[in-house]
PDB file of C-alpha atoms in Angstrom:
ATOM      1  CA  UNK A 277      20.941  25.672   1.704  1.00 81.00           C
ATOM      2  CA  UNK A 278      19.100  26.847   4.991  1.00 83.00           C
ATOM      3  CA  UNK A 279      16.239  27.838   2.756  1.00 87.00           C
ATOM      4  CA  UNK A 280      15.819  24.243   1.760  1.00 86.00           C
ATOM      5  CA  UNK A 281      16.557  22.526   5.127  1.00 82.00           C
ATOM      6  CA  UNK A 282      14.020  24.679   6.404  1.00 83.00           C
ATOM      7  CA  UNK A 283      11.146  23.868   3.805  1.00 85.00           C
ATOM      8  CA  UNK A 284      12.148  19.705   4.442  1.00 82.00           C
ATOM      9  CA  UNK A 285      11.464  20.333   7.940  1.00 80.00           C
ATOM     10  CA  UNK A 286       7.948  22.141   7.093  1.00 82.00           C
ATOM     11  CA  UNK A 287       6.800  19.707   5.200  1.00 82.00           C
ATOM     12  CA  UNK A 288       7.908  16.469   7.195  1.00 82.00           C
ATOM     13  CA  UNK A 289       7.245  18.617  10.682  1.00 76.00           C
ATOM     14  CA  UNK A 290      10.238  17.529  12.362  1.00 74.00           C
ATOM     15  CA  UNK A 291      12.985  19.502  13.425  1.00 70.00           C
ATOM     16  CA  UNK A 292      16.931  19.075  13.601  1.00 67.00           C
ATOM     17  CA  UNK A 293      18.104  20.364  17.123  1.00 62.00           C
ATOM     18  CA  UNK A 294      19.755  23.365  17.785  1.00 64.00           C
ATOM     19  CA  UNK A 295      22.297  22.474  20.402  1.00 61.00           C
ATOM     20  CA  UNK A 296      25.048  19.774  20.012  1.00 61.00           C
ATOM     21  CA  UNK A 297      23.865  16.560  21.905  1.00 73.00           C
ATOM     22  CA  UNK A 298      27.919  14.598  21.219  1.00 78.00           C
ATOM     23  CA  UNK A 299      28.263  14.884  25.067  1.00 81.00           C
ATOM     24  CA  UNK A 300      25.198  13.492  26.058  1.00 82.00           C
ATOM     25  CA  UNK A 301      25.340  10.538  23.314  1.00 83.00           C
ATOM     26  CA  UNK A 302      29.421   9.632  24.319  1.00 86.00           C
ATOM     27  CA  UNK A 303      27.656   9.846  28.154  1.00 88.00           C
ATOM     28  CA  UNK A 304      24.577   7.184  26.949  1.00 89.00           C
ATOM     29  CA  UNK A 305      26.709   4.916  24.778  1.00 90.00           C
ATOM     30  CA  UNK A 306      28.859   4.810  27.774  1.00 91.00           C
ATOM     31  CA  UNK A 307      26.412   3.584  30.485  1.00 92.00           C
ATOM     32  CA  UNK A 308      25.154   1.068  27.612  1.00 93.00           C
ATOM     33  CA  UNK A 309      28.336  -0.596  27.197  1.00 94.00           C
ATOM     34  CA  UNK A 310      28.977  -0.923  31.532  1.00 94.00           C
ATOM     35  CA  UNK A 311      25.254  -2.476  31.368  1.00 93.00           C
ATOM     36  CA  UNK A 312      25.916  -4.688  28.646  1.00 93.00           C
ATOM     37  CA  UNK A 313      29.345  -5.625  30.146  1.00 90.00           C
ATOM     38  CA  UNK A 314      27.863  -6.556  33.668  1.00 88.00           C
ATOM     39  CA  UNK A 315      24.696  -8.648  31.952  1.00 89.00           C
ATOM     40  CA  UNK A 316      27.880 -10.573  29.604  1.00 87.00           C
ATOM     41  CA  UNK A 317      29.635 -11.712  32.832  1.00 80.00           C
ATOM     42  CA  UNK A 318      26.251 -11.929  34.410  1.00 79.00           C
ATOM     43  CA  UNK A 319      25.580 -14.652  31.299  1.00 83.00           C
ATOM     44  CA  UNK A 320      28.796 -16.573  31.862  1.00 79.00           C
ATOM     45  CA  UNK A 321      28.190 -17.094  35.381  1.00 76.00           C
ATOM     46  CA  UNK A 322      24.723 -18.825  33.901  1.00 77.00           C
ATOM     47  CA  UNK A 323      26.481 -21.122  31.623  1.00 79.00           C
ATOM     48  CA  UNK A 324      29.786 -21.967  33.684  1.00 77.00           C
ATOM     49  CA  UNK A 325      31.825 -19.835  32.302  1.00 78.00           C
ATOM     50  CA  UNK A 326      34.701 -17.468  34.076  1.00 73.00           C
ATOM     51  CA  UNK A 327      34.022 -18.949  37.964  1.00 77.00           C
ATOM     52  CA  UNK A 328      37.471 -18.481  38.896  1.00 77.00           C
ATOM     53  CA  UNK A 329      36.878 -15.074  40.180  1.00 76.00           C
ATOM     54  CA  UNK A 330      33.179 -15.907  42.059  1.00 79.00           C
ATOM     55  CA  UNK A 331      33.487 -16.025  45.715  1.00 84.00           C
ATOM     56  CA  UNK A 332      31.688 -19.591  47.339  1.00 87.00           C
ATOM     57  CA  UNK A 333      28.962 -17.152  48.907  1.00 88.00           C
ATOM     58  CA  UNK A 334      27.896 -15.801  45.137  1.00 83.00           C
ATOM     59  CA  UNK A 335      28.433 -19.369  43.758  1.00 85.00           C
ATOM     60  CA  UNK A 336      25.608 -20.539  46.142  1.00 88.00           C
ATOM     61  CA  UNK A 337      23.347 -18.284  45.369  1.00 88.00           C
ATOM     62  CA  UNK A 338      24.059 -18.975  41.453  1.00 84.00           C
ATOM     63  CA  UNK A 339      23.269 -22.216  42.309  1.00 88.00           C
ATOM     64  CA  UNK A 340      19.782 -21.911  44.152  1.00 92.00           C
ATOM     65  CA  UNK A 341      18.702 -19.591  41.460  1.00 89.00           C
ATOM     66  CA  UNK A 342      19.809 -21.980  38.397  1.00 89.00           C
ATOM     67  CA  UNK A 343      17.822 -25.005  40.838  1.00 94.00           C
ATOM     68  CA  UNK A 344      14.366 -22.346  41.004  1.00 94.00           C
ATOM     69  CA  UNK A 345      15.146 -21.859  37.289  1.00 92.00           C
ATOM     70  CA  UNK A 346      15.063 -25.746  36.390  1.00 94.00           C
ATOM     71  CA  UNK A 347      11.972 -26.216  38.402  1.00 96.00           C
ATOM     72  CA  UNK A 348      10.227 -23.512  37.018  1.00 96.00           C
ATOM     73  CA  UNK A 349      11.141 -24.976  33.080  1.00 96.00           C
ATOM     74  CA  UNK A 350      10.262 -28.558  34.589  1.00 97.00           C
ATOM     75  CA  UNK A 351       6.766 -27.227  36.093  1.00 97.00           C
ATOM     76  CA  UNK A 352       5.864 -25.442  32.142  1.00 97.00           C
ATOM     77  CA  UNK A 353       7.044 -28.292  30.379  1.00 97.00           C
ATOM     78  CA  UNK A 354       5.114 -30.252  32.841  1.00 96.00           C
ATOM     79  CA  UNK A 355       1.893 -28.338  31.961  1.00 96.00           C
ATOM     80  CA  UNK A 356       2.252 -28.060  28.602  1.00 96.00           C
ATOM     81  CA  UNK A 357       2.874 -32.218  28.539  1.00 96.00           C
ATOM     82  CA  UNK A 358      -0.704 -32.500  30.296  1.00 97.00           C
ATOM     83  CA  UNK A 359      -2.275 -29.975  27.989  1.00 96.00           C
ATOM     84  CA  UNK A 360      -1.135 -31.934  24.828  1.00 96.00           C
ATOM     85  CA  UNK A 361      -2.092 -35.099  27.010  1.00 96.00           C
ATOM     86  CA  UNK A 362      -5.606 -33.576  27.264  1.00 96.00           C
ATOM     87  CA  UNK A 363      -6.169 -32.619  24.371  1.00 96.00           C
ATOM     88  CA  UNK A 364      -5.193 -35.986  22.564  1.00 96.00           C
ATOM     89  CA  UNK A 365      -7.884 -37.774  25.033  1.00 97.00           C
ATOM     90  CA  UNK A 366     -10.572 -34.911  23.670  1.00 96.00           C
ATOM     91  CA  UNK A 367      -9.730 -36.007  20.109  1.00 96.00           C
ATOM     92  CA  UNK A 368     -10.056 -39.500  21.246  1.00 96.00           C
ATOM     93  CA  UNK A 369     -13.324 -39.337  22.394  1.00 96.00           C
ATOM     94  CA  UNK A 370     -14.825 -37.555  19.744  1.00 96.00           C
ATOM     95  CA  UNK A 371     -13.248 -40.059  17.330  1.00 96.00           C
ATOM     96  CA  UNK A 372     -14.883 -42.789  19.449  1.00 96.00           C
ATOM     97  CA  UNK A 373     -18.120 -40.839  19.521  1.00 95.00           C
ATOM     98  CA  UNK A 374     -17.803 -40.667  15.602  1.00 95.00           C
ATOM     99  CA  UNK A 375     -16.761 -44.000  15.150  1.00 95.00           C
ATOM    100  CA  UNK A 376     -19.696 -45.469  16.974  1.00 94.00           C
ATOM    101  CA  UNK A 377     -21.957 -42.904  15.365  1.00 94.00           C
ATOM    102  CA  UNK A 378     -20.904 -44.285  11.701  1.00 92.00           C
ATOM    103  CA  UNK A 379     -21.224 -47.563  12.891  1.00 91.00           C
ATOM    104  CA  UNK A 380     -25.207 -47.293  14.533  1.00 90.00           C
ATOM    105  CA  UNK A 381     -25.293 -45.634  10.960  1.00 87.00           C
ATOM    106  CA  UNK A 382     -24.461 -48.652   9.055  1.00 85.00           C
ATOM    107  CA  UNK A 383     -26.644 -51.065  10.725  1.00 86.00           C
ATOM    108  CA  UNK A 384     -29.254 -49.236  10.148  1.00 85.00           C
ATOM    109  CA  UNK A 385     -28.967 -48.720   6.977  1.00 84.00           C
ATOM    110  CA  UNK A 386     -27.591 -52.399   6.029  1.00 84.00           C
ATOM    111  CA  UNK A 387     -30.026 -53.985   3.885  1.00 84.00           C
ATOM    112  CA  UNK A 388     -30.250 -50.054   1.962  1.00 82.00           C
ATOM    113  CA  UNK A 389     -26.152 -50.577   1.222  1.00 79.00           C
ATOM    114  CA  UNK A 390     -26.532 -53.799   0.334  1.00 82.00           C
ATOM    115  CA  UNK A 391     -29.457 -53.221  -2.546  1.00 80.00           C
ATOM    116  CA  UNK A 392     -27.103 -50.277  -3.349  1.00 79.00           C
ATOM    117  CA  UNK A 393     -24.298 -52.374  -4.239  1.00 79.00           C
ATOM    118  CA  UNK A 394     -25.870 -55.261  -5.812  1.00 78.00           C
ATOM    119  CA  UNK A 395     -27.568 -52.406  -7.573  1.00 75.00           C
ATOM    120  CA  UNK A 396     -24.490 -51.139  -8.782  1.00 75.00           C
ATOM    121  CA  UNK A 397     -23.115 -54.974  -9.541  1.00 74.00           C
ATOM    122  CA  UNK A 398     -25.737 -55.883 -11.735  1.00 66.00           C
ATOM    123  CA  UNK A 399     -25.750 -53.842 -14.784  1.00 56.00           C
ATOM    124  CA  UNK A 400     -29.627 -52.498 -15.722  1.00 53.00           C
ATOM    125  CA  UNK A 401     -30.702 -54.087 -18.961  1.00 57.00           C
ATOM    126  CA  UNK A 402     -33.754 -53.038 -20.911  1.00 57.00           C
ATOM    127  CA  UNK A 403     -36.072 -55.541 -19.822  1.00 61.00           C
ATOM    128  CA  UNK A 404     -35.550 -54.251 -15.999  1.00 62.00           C
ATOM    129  CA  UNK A 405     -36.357 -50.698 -17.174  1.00 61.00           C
ATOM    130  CA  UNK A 406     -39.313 -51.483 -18.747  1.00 62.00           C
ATOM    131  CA  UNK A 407     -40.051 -53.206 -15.556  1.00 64.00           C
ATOM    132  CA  UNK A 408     -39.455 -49.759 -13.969  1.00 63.00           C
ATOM    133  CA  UNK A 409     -41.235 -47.617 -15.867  1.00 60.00           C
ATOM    134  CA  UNK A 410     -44.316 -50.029 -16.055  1.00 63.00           C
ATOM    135  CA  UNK A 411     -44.761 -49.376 -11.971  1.00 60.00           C
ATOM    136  CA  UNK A 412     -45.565 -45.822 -13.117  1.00 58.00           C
ATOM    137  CA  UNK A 413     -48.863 -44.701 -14.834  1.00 55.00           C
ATOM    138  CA  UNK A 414     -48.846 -41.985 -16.665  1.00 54.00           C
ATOM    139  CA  UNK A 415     -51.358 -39.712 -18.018  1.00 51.00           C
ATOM    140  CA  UNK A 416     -50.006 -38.348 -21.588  1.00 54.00           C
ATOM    141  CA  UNK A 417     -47.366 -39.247 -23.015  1.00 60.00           C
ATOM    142  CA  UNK A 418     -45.387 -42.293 -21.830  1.00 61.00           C
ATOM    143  CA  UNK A 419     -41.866 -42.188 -21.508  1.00 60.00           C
ATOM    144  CA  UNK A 420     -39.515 -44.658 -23.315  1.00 61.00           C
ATOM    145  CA  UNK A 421     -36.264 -44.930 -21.039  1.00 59.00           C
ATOM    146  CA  UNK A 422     -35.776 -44.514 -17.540  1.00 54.00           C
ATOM    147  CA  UNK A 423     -33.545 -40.479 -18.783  1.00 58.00           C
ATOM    148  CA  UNK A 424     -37.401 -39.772 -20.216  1.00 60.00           C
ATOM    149  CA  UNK A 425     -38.706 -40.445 -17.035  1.00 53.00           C
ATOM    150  CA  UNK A 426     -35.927 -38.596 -14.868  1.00 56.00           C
ATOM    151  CA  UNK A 427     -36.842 -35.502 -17.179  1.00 59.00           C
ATOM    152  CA  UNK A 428     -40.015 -36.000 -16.985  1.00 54.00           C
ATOM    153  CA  UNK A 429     -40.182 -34.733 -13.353  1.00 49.00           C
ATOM    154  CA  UNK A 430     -41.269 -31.741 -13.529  1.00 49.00           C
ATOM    155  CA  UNK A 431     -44.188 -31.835 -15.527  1.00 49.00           C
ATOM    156  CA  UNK A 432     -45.746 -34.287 -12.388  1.00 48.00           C
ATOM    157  CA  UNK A 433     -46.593 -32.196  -9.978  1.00 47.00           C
ATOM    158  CA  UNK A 434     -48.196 -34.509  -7.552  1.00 47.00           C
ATOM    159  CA  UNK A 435     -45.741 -37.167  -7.604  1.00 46.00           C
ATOM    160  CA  UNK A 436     -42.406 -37.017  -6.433  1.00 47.00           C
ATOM    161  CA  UNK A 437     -39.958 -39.584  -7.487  1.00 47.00           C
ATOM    162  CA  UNK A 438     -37.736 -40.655  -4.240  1.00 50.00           C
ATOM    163  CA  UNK A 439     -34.236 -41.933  -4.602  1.00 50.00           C
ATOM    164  CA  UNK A 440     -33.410 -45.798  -3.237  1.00 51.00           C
ATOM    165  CA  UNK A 441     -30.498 -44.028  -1.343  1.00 50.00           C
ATOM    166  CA  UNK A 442     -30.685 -42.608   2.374  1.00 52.00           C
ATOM    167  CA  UNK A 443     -30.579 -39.190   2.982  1.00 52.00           C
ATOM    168  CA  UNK A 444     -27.469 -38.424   4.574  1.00 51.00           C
ATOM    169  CA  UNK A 445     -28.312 -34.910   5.674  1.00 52.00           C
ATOM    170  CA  UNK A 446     -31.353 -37.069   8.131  1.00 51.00           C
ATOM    171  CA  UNK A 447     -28.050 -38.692   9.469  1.00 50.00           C
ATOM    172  CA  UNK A 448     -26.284 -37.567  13.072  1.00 51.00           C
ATOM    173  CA  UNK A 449     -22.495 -37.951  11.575  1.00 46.00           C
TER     174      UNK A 449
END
């Protein structure tokens, strides 16, 4: 049995101690149970409790620490009142800032929204595509539909086709 004790302490590398330590452990749970004893009644003076036995010179002194205590929760709850205060008129203003932003934005770009939605209101028919595609010229073959024409992109190299739609990325949202 020692054999194998001794190999478990090897290979975790701790070590069991040779002399009896009861005494010193009674001794330590001892003082741990007066301390926790004096902070219990120390507690109940805190919340009223058990003031029979307080003499009026303690009780005053209770009393100026509980009044430092409730200013000192006032004053953090005070602060942390103008922090949230603060930080509500940040959001404020950048939502304002936004707002107007989006709204410069708009006018701007009025008469664009508008053809964009009457666009989108009036469905295409072939006539108006053949309108479309008759702005172009085209050397080769000429496309039929307004899907040729989108395909037909890349083989025009100097001509770029531009959408009717703003470019939002230009934008300062």
């Amino acid at each position: 049995m020692e054999q194998i004790i001794e190999r478990r302490q090897k290979v975790t590398g701790t070590r069991i101690p040779e002399h009896d330590t009861r005494e010193e452990l009674f001794n330590e749970l001892a003082v741990l149970k007066k301390e926790t004893r004096r902070l219990q009644l120390s507690m109940r003076r805190y919340t009223g409790e058990d003031m029979s036995s307080i003499p009026y010179e303690d009780l005053d002194q209770l009393e100026q620490q509980l009044e430092l205590s409730v200013d000192k929760v006032r004053q953090r709850k005070s602060e942390l009142l103008q922090q949230q205060l603060d930080n509500l008129r940040r959001k404020e203003r950048i939502l304002e800032e936004e707002n107007s932003n989006m709204y410069r934005w708009i006018q701007e770009h009025r008469l664009a929204i508008e053809y964009q939605q009457a666009a989108l209101e009036a469905k295409p028919d072939e006539s108006h595509q053949q309108q479309i595609l008759d702005h172009f010229q085209f050397c080769g073959e000429q496309p039929s539909s307004v899907l040729q024409l989108a395909t037909m992109s890349n083989h025009i190299h100097p001509y770029h086709l531009q959408l009717a739609q703003p470019n939002l990325q230009d934008s300062n949202i």
